[in-house]
XYZ file of C-alpha atoms in Angstrom:
349
model
C 69.416 -29.647 -66.564
C 67.732 -32.911 -67.191
C 64.343 -33.102 -68.788
C 60.719 -34.758 -68.454
C 57.799 -35.626 -70.825
C 54.690 -33.103 -69.731
C 51.493 -33.216 -71.436
C 49.704 -29.864 -72.706
C 46.230 -29.482 -73.961
C 46.267 -26.895 -76.628
C 42.681 -27.091 -77.456
C 40.961 -28.484 -80.755
C 40.770 -32.106 -79.135
C 44.478 -32.667 -78.850
C 46.892 -33.238 -76.495
C 50.796 -32.594 -77.206
C 53.792 -34.261 -74.899
C 56.206 -31.488 -74.593
C 59.789 -31.929 -72.823
C 60.339 -29.873 -70.016
C 62.754 -28.931 -67.247
C 62.870 -31.668 -63.979
C 61.463 -29.250 -61.433
C 63.430 -28.486 -58.267
C 61.776 -27.705 -55.071
C 62.008 -24.036 -53.185
C 61.337 -23.120 -49.879
C 58.480 -25.274 -48.674
C 58.129 -27.339 -51.716
C 58.372 -31.013 -52.645
C 58.976 -33.147 -56.125
C 56.699 -35.671 -56.703
C 56.942 -38.457 -58.898
C 53.914 -38.830 -60.265
C 52.570 -42.468 -59.692
C 48.757 -42.085 -60.998
C 46.808 -38.934 -62.473
C 43.457 -39.284 -63.424
C 41.515 -37.144 -66.177
C 38.738 -34.972 -64.864
C 35.546 -34.102 -66.611
C 36.238 -30.333 -66.396
C 39.455 -30.603 -68.457
C 37.426 -32.174 -71.254
C 34.849 -29.304 -70.805
C 37.086 -26.702 -70.365
C 40.378 -27.022 -71.822
C 40.652 -30.285 -74.293
C 37.669 -28.921 -76.674
C 38.809 -25.245 -76.471
C 39.613 -23.243 -73.963
C 36.693 -21.463 -72.875
C 37.610 -20.833 -68.958
C 37.941 -17.360 -67.345
C 39.251 -17.127 -64.240
C 39.439 -20.101 -62.225
C 39.144 -22.121 -65.128
C 41.574 -19.834 -67.393
C 44.121 -22.927 -68.649
C 47.339 -21.087 -68.305
C 49.417 -23.242 -71.134
C 51.109 -25.647 -68.192
C 51.135 -29.134 -67.524
C 47.707 -30.505 -67.349
C 46.110 -32.777 -64.777
C 44.947 -31.614 -61.457
C 43.884 -35.096 -60.200
C 47.618 -36.211 -59.317
C 49.036 -38.620 -56.692
C 52.471 -39.899 -55.990
C 55.618 -39.995 -53.893
C 58.101 -37.348 -52.593
C 61.473 -38.025 -54.228
C 62.886 -34.410 -52.962
C 62.071 -31.992 -49.979
C 62.813 -28.258 -50.253
C 64.102 -25.854 -47.299
C 61.304 -24.897 -44.748
C 59.219 -28.200 -45.045
C 58.057 -29.260 -41.887
C 56.361 -32.787 -41.965
C 57.070 -34.149 -45.474
C 59.961 -36.514 -46.340
C 61.338 -38.510 -49.086
C 59.668 -41.590 -49.562
C 55.967 -40.092 -48.466
C 52.809 -41.273 -50.345
C 50.632 -38.115 -51.236
C 47.901 -36.691 -52.363
C 47.358 -33.141 -53.693
C 44.333 -30.768 -53.169
C 44.528 -29.347 -56.417
C 44.436 -25.654 -55.544
C 47.123 -23.854 -54.192
C 45.665 -20.877 -52.138
C 47.216 -18.034 -50.523
C 46.444 -19.232 -47.356
C 45.487 -15.848 -45.828
C 42.104 -15.161 -47.173
C 38.833 -15.877 -45.215
C 38.276 -18.791 -47.556
C 41.598 -20.348 -47.373
C 41.828 -20.038 -43.637
C 38.405 -22.094 -43.941
C 40.217 -24.938 -45.611
C 38.499 -23.543 -49.278
C 41.597 -22.749 -51.286
C 39.067 -23.534 -54.108
C 37.475 -20.404 -53.380
C 40.523 -18.352 -52.383
C 40.219 -14.848 -53.627
C 43.945 -13.697 -54.033
C 44.181 -12.877 -58.162
C 47.872 -13.589 -57.634
C 48.659 -16.479 -55.195
C 45.694 -18.799 -56.203
C 46.940 -21.019 -58.949
C 45.413 -24.373 -59.594
C 47.574 -27.133 -60.542
C 46.978 -28.338 -64.133
C 45.404 -25.218 -64.634
C 47.522 -22.233 -63.635
C 50.586 -24.376 -62.407
C 51.835 -27.259 -63.931
C 49.880 -30.537 -62.987
C 50.325 -34.378 -62.775
C 50.327 -35.182 -66.603
C 54.049 -35.341 -66.190
C 56.773 -37.831 -64.484
C 57.322 -35.372 -61.823
C 55.260 -32.469 -60.420
C 56.495 -29.497 -57.968
C 53.969 -29.018 -55.180
C 53.683 -27.126 -51.950
C 53.850 -28.914 -48.897
C 50.562 -27.388 -47.489
C 48.870 -28.444 -50.413
C 49.214 -32.493 -49.833
C 47.876 -34.665 -47.795
C 49.368 -37.953 -46.577
C 48.043 -41.089 -48.145
C 47.400 -44.262 -46.274
C 49.259 -47.355 -47.542
C 46.000 -49.364 -47.829
C 44.788 -46.821 -50.558
C 46.664 -47.055 -54.154
C 47.927 -44.211 -55.784
C 45.099 -44.408 -58.333
C 42.555 -44.357 -55.130
C 44.300 -40.964 -54.366
C 44.127 -39.549 -57.613
C 40.574 -39.875 -57.508
C 40.300 -37.936 -54.001
C 42.065 -35.143 -55.432
C 39.031 -33.835 -56.979
C 36.183 -36.161 -58.196
C 35.686 -38.100 -55.044
C 36.000 -35.124 -52.362
C 33.782 -33.160 -54.713
C 31.106 -35.702 -54.197
C 31.550 -36.146 -50.631
C 31.661 -32.460 -50.137
C 28.015 -32.263 -51.898
C 26.789 -35.378 -49.928
C 27.796 -33.855 -46.383
C 26.056 -30.527 -47.229
C 23.260 -32.844 -48.004
C 23.340 -34.397 -45.028
C 22.743 -38.030 -46.534
C 22.091 -40.675 -44.261
C 20.253 -44.067 -43.756
C 16.904 -42.091 -43.691
C 17.138 -41.148 -47.336
C 16.552 -42.201 -50.942
C 18.869 -40.400 -53.485
C 18.706 -39.660 -57.009
C 21.838 -39.295 -59.085
C 21.439 -37.595 -62.589
C 24.580 -38.005 -64.681
C 26.371 -41.177 -64.143
C 29.894 -40.102 -65.209
C 32.814 -40.452 -62.797
C 31.448 -37.761 -60.501
C 28.046 -39.400 -60.409
C 29.970 -42.988 -59.828
C 31.647 -41.589 -57.095
C 28.570 -40.121 -55.391
C 26.722 -43.400 -55.697
C 29.279 -45.356 -54.133
C 29.782 -42.424 -51.409
C 26.085 -42.376 -51.054
C 26.211 -46.156 -50.066
C 28.458 -45.882 -47.606
C 27.012 -42.850 -46.091
C 23.701 -45.098 -45.791
C 21.429 -44.087 -48.375
C 18.532 -46.840 -48.487
C 17.617 -46.259 -52.109
C 19.717 -45.148 -54.796
C 18.409 -44.214 -57.766
C 21.052 -43.544 -60.985
C 19.771 -41.773 -64.335
C 22.057 -41.169 -67.861
C 21.511 -41.060 -71.604
C 24.511 -43.010 -72.204
C 24.168 -46.684 -72.249
C 28.017 -47.412 -71.588
C 27.409 -45.617 -68.352
C 24.481 -46.742 -67.514
C 25.993 -50.817 -67.927
C 29.225 -49.874 -65.796
C 26.831 -48.826 -62.785
C 24.809 -52.122 -63.140
C 28.050 -54.011 -63.247
C 29.463 -52.024 -60.527
C 25.937 -52.971 -58.307
C 26.534 -48.676 -57.369
C 22.635 -48.221 -57.784
C 19.520 -50.041 -56.779
C 17.466 -48.889 -59.952
C 18.988 -47.287 -63.566
C 17.104 -45.890 -66.365
C 17.278 -43.477 -69.080
C 16.845 -39.785 -68.117
C 14.003 -39.319 -70.501
C 10.568 -37.666 -70.582
C 9.185 -40.676 -68.271
C 11.843 -40.363 -65.675
C 10.040 -38.371 -63.349
C 6.941 -40.596 -63.332
C 9.241 -43.622 -62.820
C 10.992 -42.011 -59.695
C 7.400 -41.380 -58.086
C 6.530 -44.765 -59.046
C 9.802 -45.887 -56.746
C 9.318 -43.592 -54.145
C 5.275 -43.899 -53.507
C 4.514 -40.772 -54.991
C 6.488 -38.674 -52.870
C 9.840 -38.142 -54.474
C 13.174 -38.509 -53.424
C 14.660 -37.321 -50.004
C 18.138 -35.934 -52.147
C 18.461 -35.277 -55.558
C 22.431 -34.848 -57.091
C 22.552 -33.549 -60.407
C 26.233 -34.205 -61.635
C 25.564 -34.038 -65.353
C 25.311 -29.852 -65.571
C 22.474 -30.569 -68.103
C 19.503 -28.256 -67.943
C 16.988 -30.783 -67.941
C 18.720 -33.211 -65.927
C 18.752 -30.439 -63.247
C 14.938 -29.660 -63.535
C 14.825 -33.003 -62.745
C 16.497 -33.467 -60.029
C 14.371 -30.471 -58.625
C 11.058 -31.411 -59.299
C 11.927 -34.816 -58.490
C 12.931 -34.230 -54.705
C 9.791 -34.274 -52.572
C 8.879 -32.072 -49.934
C 11.472 -30.556 -47.634
C 13.999 -32.579 -49.982
C 17.835 -31.569 -50.579
C 19.039 -30.823 -53.956
C 22.674 -30.781 -54.803
C 24.263 -28.962 -58.015
C 27.701 -30.895 -58.390
C 28.065 -30.723 -62.451
C 30.026 -27.824 -63.794
C 28.964 -25.383 -66.484
C 25.414 -24.803 -68.432
C 22.192 -22.895 -67.510
C 19.078 -24.110 -65.741
C 15.620 -22.484 -65.555
C 12.842 -23.294 -63.195
C 9.798 -21.507 -61.362
C 11.015 -20.892 -57.881
C 7.920 -20.959 -56.104
C 6.151 -24.559 -57.437
C 9.411 -25.797 -58.065
C 11.337 -25.100 -54.918
C 10.029 -22.657 -52.388
C 6.233 -24.550 -51.871
C 7.679 -27.689 -51.614
C 10.243 -26.448 -48.734
C 13.292 -27.644 -50.775
C 16.651 -26.433 -50.024
C 19.298 -25.985 -53.297
C 23.230 -26.231 -52.558
C 25.528 -25.309 -55.078
C 28.790 -27.003 -54.457
C 32.180 -26.244 -55.727
C 34.979 -29.075 -55.085
C 35.836 -29.477 -51.369
C 37.677 -28.475 -48.379
C 41.284 -29.773 -47.672
C 40.077 -30.936 -44.376
C 36.920 -32.508 -45.683
C 39.243 -34.328 -48.447
C 41.540 -35.533 -45.276
C 38.473 -36.917 -43.593
C 37.258 -38.431 -46.763
C 40.953 -40.256 -47.204
C 40.197 -41.623 -43.130
C 36.820 -42.944 -44.229
C 37.754 -44.602 -47.381
C 40.194 -46.869 -44.979
C 37.434 -47.729 -42.601
C 34.646 -48.223 -45.073
C 37.330 -50.395 -47.095
C 36.073 -48.530 -50.334
C 38.489 -48.303 -53.360
C 37.797 -45.626 -55.854
C 40.030 -47.139 -58.266
C 37.642 -49.638 -58.776
C 35.567 -47.142 -60.892
C 38.674 -47.015 -63.230
C 38.084 -48.767 -66.367
C 40.997 -47.798 -68.354
C 44.778 -47.350 -67.461
C 47.184 -45.443 -70.073
C 50.941 -44.921 -69.872
C 51.797 -41.262 -70.291
C 53.260 -41.816 -74.151
C 49.574 -42.732 -74.504
C 47.845 -39.802 -72.968
C 46.257 -38.391 -76.424
C 44.361 -41.674 -76.594
C 43.199 -41.599 -72.762
C 41.806 -38.251 -73.442
C 40.168 -38.796 -76.549
C 38.491 -41.701 -74.813
C 37.355 -39.578 -72.029
C 35.886 -37.130 -74.185
C 33.651 -39.707 -75.746
C 31.775 -40.375 -72.367
C 32.111 -44.466 -72.967
C 34.267 -45.000 -70.110
C 34.513 -45.118 -66.475
C 37.183 -43.067 -64.607
C 40.773 -43.026 -66.806
C 44.391 -43.219 -64.987
C 47.710 -41.947 -66.823
C 50.059 -43.749 -64.791
C 53.558 -42.659 -65.967
C 55.694 -45.802 -65.076
């Protein structure tokens, strides 16, 4: 049997390349030649440093990478739509397809303990030359979009789009984004296309703030510090922003997002992990604010986003600051863990 290379994350801030058998498609499955696989911050937080995940974030010693995009090279029996040569992006959680959440398209929330398996977490993912995927988990990637565009839709951009849609961001809104990592960058780019008239970005990493400024994603960028709340009030005539989206998961940033949001405002928590403490009555209830928790996306919303990206002529790959071949995947993860980059892509070819 032919072998291929795949990247594993054993913890302790290391990456290991191993030879693994080439995948063979079963019923309803296809084999993808991976063209681009981007690194997600959750991989760094939950797997790369140490295996803290439980349940949905329980890494099961599989090929890493849950943001894969590639081309179909082999089709198994029972497939109804895809054919060899199709360009596809993967919804990165394969659900049972029968529970309440799966039937709504939210396989991220699949409740089946056996059949819910995420690519790169509980089943082999995209940090390899080839990947086995179920046809039902794949969405066609239109020709105007690159494979790296598609890889970012697999998780980061779809996650941002879902949160923005829950908050109903439109041309009436000023938007605050706390945390300008890859998800924050995606949120800013999409908020602009949805019509937000003012976008304010906060972070503590100078390299990130410099990148946002170079890309022109925010109207105002400044450090997330003790003066940030006052600066936001000054920019909004004392009213606060209409929508605040936290992409950092830091307790101080989450608190700031709640406080900096004006009356009748909407707050979305996108960043994973970490606690937060606030006083519900003065911080939320008395201001008639709404707080949304948003976890990844539905597959139908992800497909909608792909169509929107084409019509908007918005290319997520412009947020990629570094690309690496598969044999340099260790250097790629180390750079991502430093927080001093934008999005990072692994392109096996």
